[in-house]
C-alpha cells in the first residue's frame, strides 16, 4: 500500500483533495456512521489509485459511480435502502432540500383546514416524497441543498455538465412540489 501511495502522480492527489470531502459528506448522509463512511471513501480512492492509469483521463463520472455502488452495497448489507430515513444526516438533508416547499404547504394546509401555527410545527415532513425521487434527482438536491455545493461543483462531483445539474434540480423541485400539492415559484439560482 505504501508503494502505491508513493507512486501516485500529483493529479491523483489533486483529485483526492477536491472530492474526498464531498464523497465523505454524501456517504455520511446515507449511512449516518462516520467510521464506515470514512472507510468507504478511503477504499474508493484506494481502488481508483490501483486503476488510475485507466481512469485518469476522465475520473469524475467513474469515481462517482464507484462511490455510489459502494454506498448501495453497504446499505444492502445493512438491510437498508439508499433513501434510508433512519439517519439524522438524512433527515437534515431532506429538510434542507424541501424547505422551500414546506412553508407553502403549511400555509395552504392551515388555510384549508383552519389550523393554527403551532399545530403543524414539525409534524409534516416530506421524507416519503424525497425517497420517491430518482437517484439522480435525490443526489442533486442533497449535494446542493443539504451539502451546499454550487452547480459547478455538483456537476464536477457527479461527472455531468452544469446544464444537467440545473435541469435535474429544476425537475426534482417540480416533482417535490407536485407531490406535496404546492406551486413552485420560480427562484433565481445564485450560482448559475
Short mmCIF file of C-alpha atoms in Angstrom, two decimals:
data_model
loop_
_atom_site.label_atom_id
_atom_site.label_comp_id
_atom_site.label_asym_id
_atom_site.label_seq_id
_atom_site.Cartn_x
_atom_site.Cartn_y
_atom_site.Cartn_z
CA UNK A 1 0.00 0.00 0.00
CA UNK A 2 2.83 2.39 0.85
CA UNK A 3 4.39 1.79 -2.57
CA UNK A 4 1.08 2.55 -4.26
CA UNK A 5 0.68 5.78 -2.29
CA UNK A 6 4.23 6.88 -3.07
CA UNK A 7 3.82 6.14 -6.78
CA UNK A 8 0.66 8.20 -7.31
CA UNK A 9 1.01 11.28 -9.54
CA UNK A 10 0.09 14.77 -8.32
CA UNK A 11 -3.12 14.66 -10.42
CA UNK A 12 -4.42 11.82 -8.25
CA UNK A 13 -3.77 13.77 -5.05
CA UNK A 14 -5.42 16.88 -6.51
CA UNK A 15 -8.45 14.78 -7.43
CA UNK A 16 -8.46 13.29 -3.92
CA UNK A 17 -8.22 16.71 -2.24
CA UNK A 18 -11.05 18.09 -4.36
CA UNK A 19 -13.52 15.22 -3.99
CA UNK A 20 -12.82 13.32 -0.76
CA UNK A 21 -14.69 15.82 1.47
CA UNK A 22 -17.76 15.78 -0.81
CA UNK A 23 -17.72 12.00 -1.07
CA UNK A 24 -17.47 11.71 2.70
CA UNK A 25 -20.34 14.13 3.34
CA UNK A 26 -22.54 12.34 0.80
CA UNK A 27 -21.71 8.91 2.25
CA UNK A 28 -22.37 10.11 5.79
CA UNK A 29 -25.83 11.34 4.80
CA UNK A 30 -26.74 7.86 3.60
CA UNK A 31 -25.00 5.79 6.28
CA UNK A 32 -25.03 8.03 9.35
CA UNK A 33 -21.82 6.36 10.58
CA UNK A 34 -18.59 8.35 10.45
CA UNK A 35 -16.21 5.38 10.63
CA UNK A 36 -17.98 3.36 7.95
CA UNK A 37 -18.34 6.44 5.74
CA UNK A 38 -14.64 7.28 6.05
CA UNK A 39 -13.69 3.65 5.31
CA UNK A 40 -15.87 3.51 2.17
CA UNK A 41 -14.45 6.76 0.83
CA UNK A 42 -10.88 5.68 1.59
CA UNK A 43 -11.41 2.33 -0.12
CA UNK A 44 -12.95 4.09 -3.13
CA UNK A 45 -9.78 6.14 -3.51
CA UNK A 46 -7.56 3.08 -2.99
CA UNK A 47 -9.43 1.36 -5.83
CA UNK A 48 -9.07 4.47 -8.01
CA UNK A 49 -5.36 4.58 -7.22
CA UNK A 50 -4.92 0.97 -8.31
CA UNK A 51 -6.63 1.69 -11.63
CA UNK A 52 -5.57 5.34 -12.01
CA UNK A 53 -3.93 4.98 -15.43
CA UNK A 54 -7.23 3.81 -16.90
CA UNK A 55 -9.49 6.32 -15.16
CA UNK A 56 -7.16 9.36 -15.17
CA UNK A 57 -8.42 10.76 -18.50
CA UNK A 58 -11.96 11.22 -17.05
CA UNK A 59 -12.13 10.18 -13.38
CA UNK A 60 -15.15 12.27 -12.29
CA UNK A 61 -18.02 10.14 -13.53
CA UNK A 62 -16.22 6.86 -12.89
CA UNK A 63 -15.31 7.77 -9.30
CA UNK A 64 -18.86 8.98 -8.51
CA UNK A 65 -20.36 5.76 -9.87
CA UNK A 66 -17.87 3.69 -7.91
CA UNK A 67 -18.65 5.55 -4.68
CA UNK A 68 -22.41 5.22 -5.19
CA UNK A 69 -22.05 1.48 -5.85
CA UNK A 70 -20.08 1.09 -2.63
CA UNK A 71 -22.67 3.05 -0.63
CA UNK A 72 -25.50 0.98 -2.12
CA UNK A 73 -23.66 -2.26 -1.32
CA UNK A 74 -23.08 -1.16 2.27
CA UNK A 75 -26.74 -0.20 2.68
CA UNK A 76 -27.83 -3.51 1.21
CA UNK A 77 -25.53 -5.35 3.60
CA UNK A 78 -27.15 -3.44 6.47
CA UNK A 79 -30.62 -4.21 5.13
CA UNK A 80 -31.36 -0.55 4.39
CA UNK A 81 -32.36 1.33 1.27
CA UNK A 82 -30.42 4.16 -0.43
CA UNK A 83 -33.03 6.63 0.77
CA UNK A 84 -32.83 5.38 4.35
CA UNK A 85 -34.64 7.76 6.66
CA UNK A 86 -33.11 6.40 9.87
CA UNK A 87 -30.10 8.68 9.91
CA UNK A 88 -30.11 12.14 11.40
CA UNK A 89 -27.97 13.27 8.47
CA UNK A 90 -30.62 12.06 6.02
CA UNK A 91 -33.28 13.92 7.99
CA UNK A 92 -31.27 17.13 7.77
CA UNK A 93 -30.69 16.63 4.05
CA UNK A 94 -34.40 16.18 3.39
CA UNK A 95 -35.31 19.23 5.45
CA UNK A 96 -32.76 21.38 3.62
CA UNK A 97 -33.87 20.17 0.20
CA UNK A 98 -37.59 20.50 0.92
CA UNK A 99 -37.54 23.76 2.90
CA UNK A 100 -38.91 25.89 0.04
CA UNK A 101 -41.95 23.63 -0.26
CA UNK A 102 -42.73 23.15 3.42
CA UNK A 103 -43.65 26.77 4.07
CA UNK A 104 -46.01 26.87 1.09
CA UNK A 105 -47.56 23.52 2.00
CA UNK A 106 -48.10 24.51 5.62
CA UNK A 107 -49.68 27.84 4.61
CA UNK A 108 -52.13 26.09 2.26
CA UNK A 109 -52.90 23.41 4.84
CA UNK A 110 -53.59 26.00 7.51
CA UNK A 111 -55.83 27.99 5.17
CA UNK A 112 -57.76 24.91 4.04
CA UNK A 113 -58.19 23.28 7.45
CA UNK A 114 -58.03 26.23 9.84
CA UNK A 115 -55.03 25.00 11.79
CA UNK A 116 -53.04 27.31 13.99
CA UNK A 117 -49.31 27.70 13.51
CA UNK A 118 -48.36 25.51 16.45
CA UNK A 119 -50.42 22.54 15.28
CA UNK A 120 -48.19 21.85 12.29
CA UNK A 121 -44.84 22.60 13.91
CA UNK A 122 -42.65 19.83 12.54
CA UNK A 123 -45.20 17.06 12.14
CA UNK A 124 -45.45 17.11 8.37
CA UNK A 125 -42.17 16.04 6.81
CA UNK A 126 -41.55 15.25 3.13
CA UNK A 127 -39.49 12.11 3.75
CA UNK A 128 -41.63 9.85 1.61
CA UNK A 129 -41.56 12.34 -1.26
CA UNK A 130 -37.77 12.63 -1.21
CA UNK A 131 -37.45 8.85 -1.05
CA UNK A 132 -39.54 8.56 -4.23
CA UNK A 133 -37.29 10.83 -6.28
CA UNK A 134 -34.98 9.21 -8.77
CA UNK A 135 -31.44 8.62 -7.60
CA UNK A 136 -30.07 11.47 -9.73
CA UNK A 137 -32.76 13.91 -8.52
CA UNK A 138 -32.07 12.96 -4.93
CA UNK A 139 -28.29 13.28 -5.35
CA UNK A 140 -28.51 16.75 -6.90
CA UNK A 141 -30.77 18.04 -4.12
CA UNK A 142 -28.60 16.53 -1.40
CA UNK A 143 -25.34 17.82 -2.89
CA UNK A 144 -26.72 21.31 -3.44
CA UNK A 145 -29.35 21.96 -0.79
CA UNK A 146 -28.04 19.87 2.09
CA UNK A 147 -24.29 19.99 1.48
CA UNK A 148 -24.17 23.43 -0.11
CA UNK A 149 -22.24 22.64 -3.30
CA UNK A 150 -22.60 25.02 -6.22
CA UNK A 151 -23.99 23.90 -9.57
CA UNK A 152 -20.47 23.77 -10.99
CA UNK A 153 -19.10 21.71 -8.09
CA UNK A 154 -22.10 19.38 -8.12
CA UNK A 155 -21.53 18.80 -11.83
CA UNK A 156 -17.85 18.03 -11.21
CA UNK A 157 -18.65 15.66 -8.33
CA UNK A 158 -21.26 13.77 -10.36
CA UNK A 159 -19.29 13.84 -13.59
CA UNK A 160 -22.06 15.59 -15.54
CA UNK A 161 -22.50 19.04 -17.10
CA UNK A 162 -23.73 22.07 -15.14
CA UNK A 163 -26.72 22.19 -17.51
CA UNK A 164 -27.62 18.64 -16.47
CA UNK A 165 -27.43 19.63 -12.81
CA UNK A 166 -29.67 22.67 -13.35
CA UNK A 167 -32.21 20.64 -15.33
CA UNK A 168 -32.18 17.79 -12.82
CA UNK A 169 -32.57 20.20 -9.89
CA UNK A 170 -35.47 22.02 -11.54
CA UNK A 171 -37.19 18.72 -12.36
CA UNK A 172 -36.65 17.41 -8.82
CA UNK A 173 -38.11 20.57 -7.30
CA UNK A 174 -41.10 20.35 -9.61
CA UNK A 175 -41.68 16.72 -8.61
CA UNK A 176 -41.41 17.53 -4.91
CA UNK A 177 -43.73 20.49 -5.23
CA UNK A 178 -46.30 18.46 -7.16
CA UNK A 179 -46.11 15.58 -4.68
CA UNK A 180 -46.69 17.98 -1.81
CA UNK A 181 -49.52 19.78 -3.62
CA UNK A 182 -47.63 23.06 -3.84
CA UNK A 183 -46.99 25.56 -6.57
CA UNK A 184 -43.32 26.03 -7.36
CA UNK A 185 -42.47 29.69 -7.57
CA UNK A 186 -39.51 30.38 -9.84
CA UNK A 187 -36.44 31.26 -7.86
CA UNK A 188 -33.18 32.57 -9.24
CA UNK A 189 -30.13 30.38 -8.91
CA UNK A 190 -27.38 32.40 -7.27
CA UNK A 191 -24.55 30.37 -8.75
CA UNK A 192 -25.85 29.92 -12.31
#
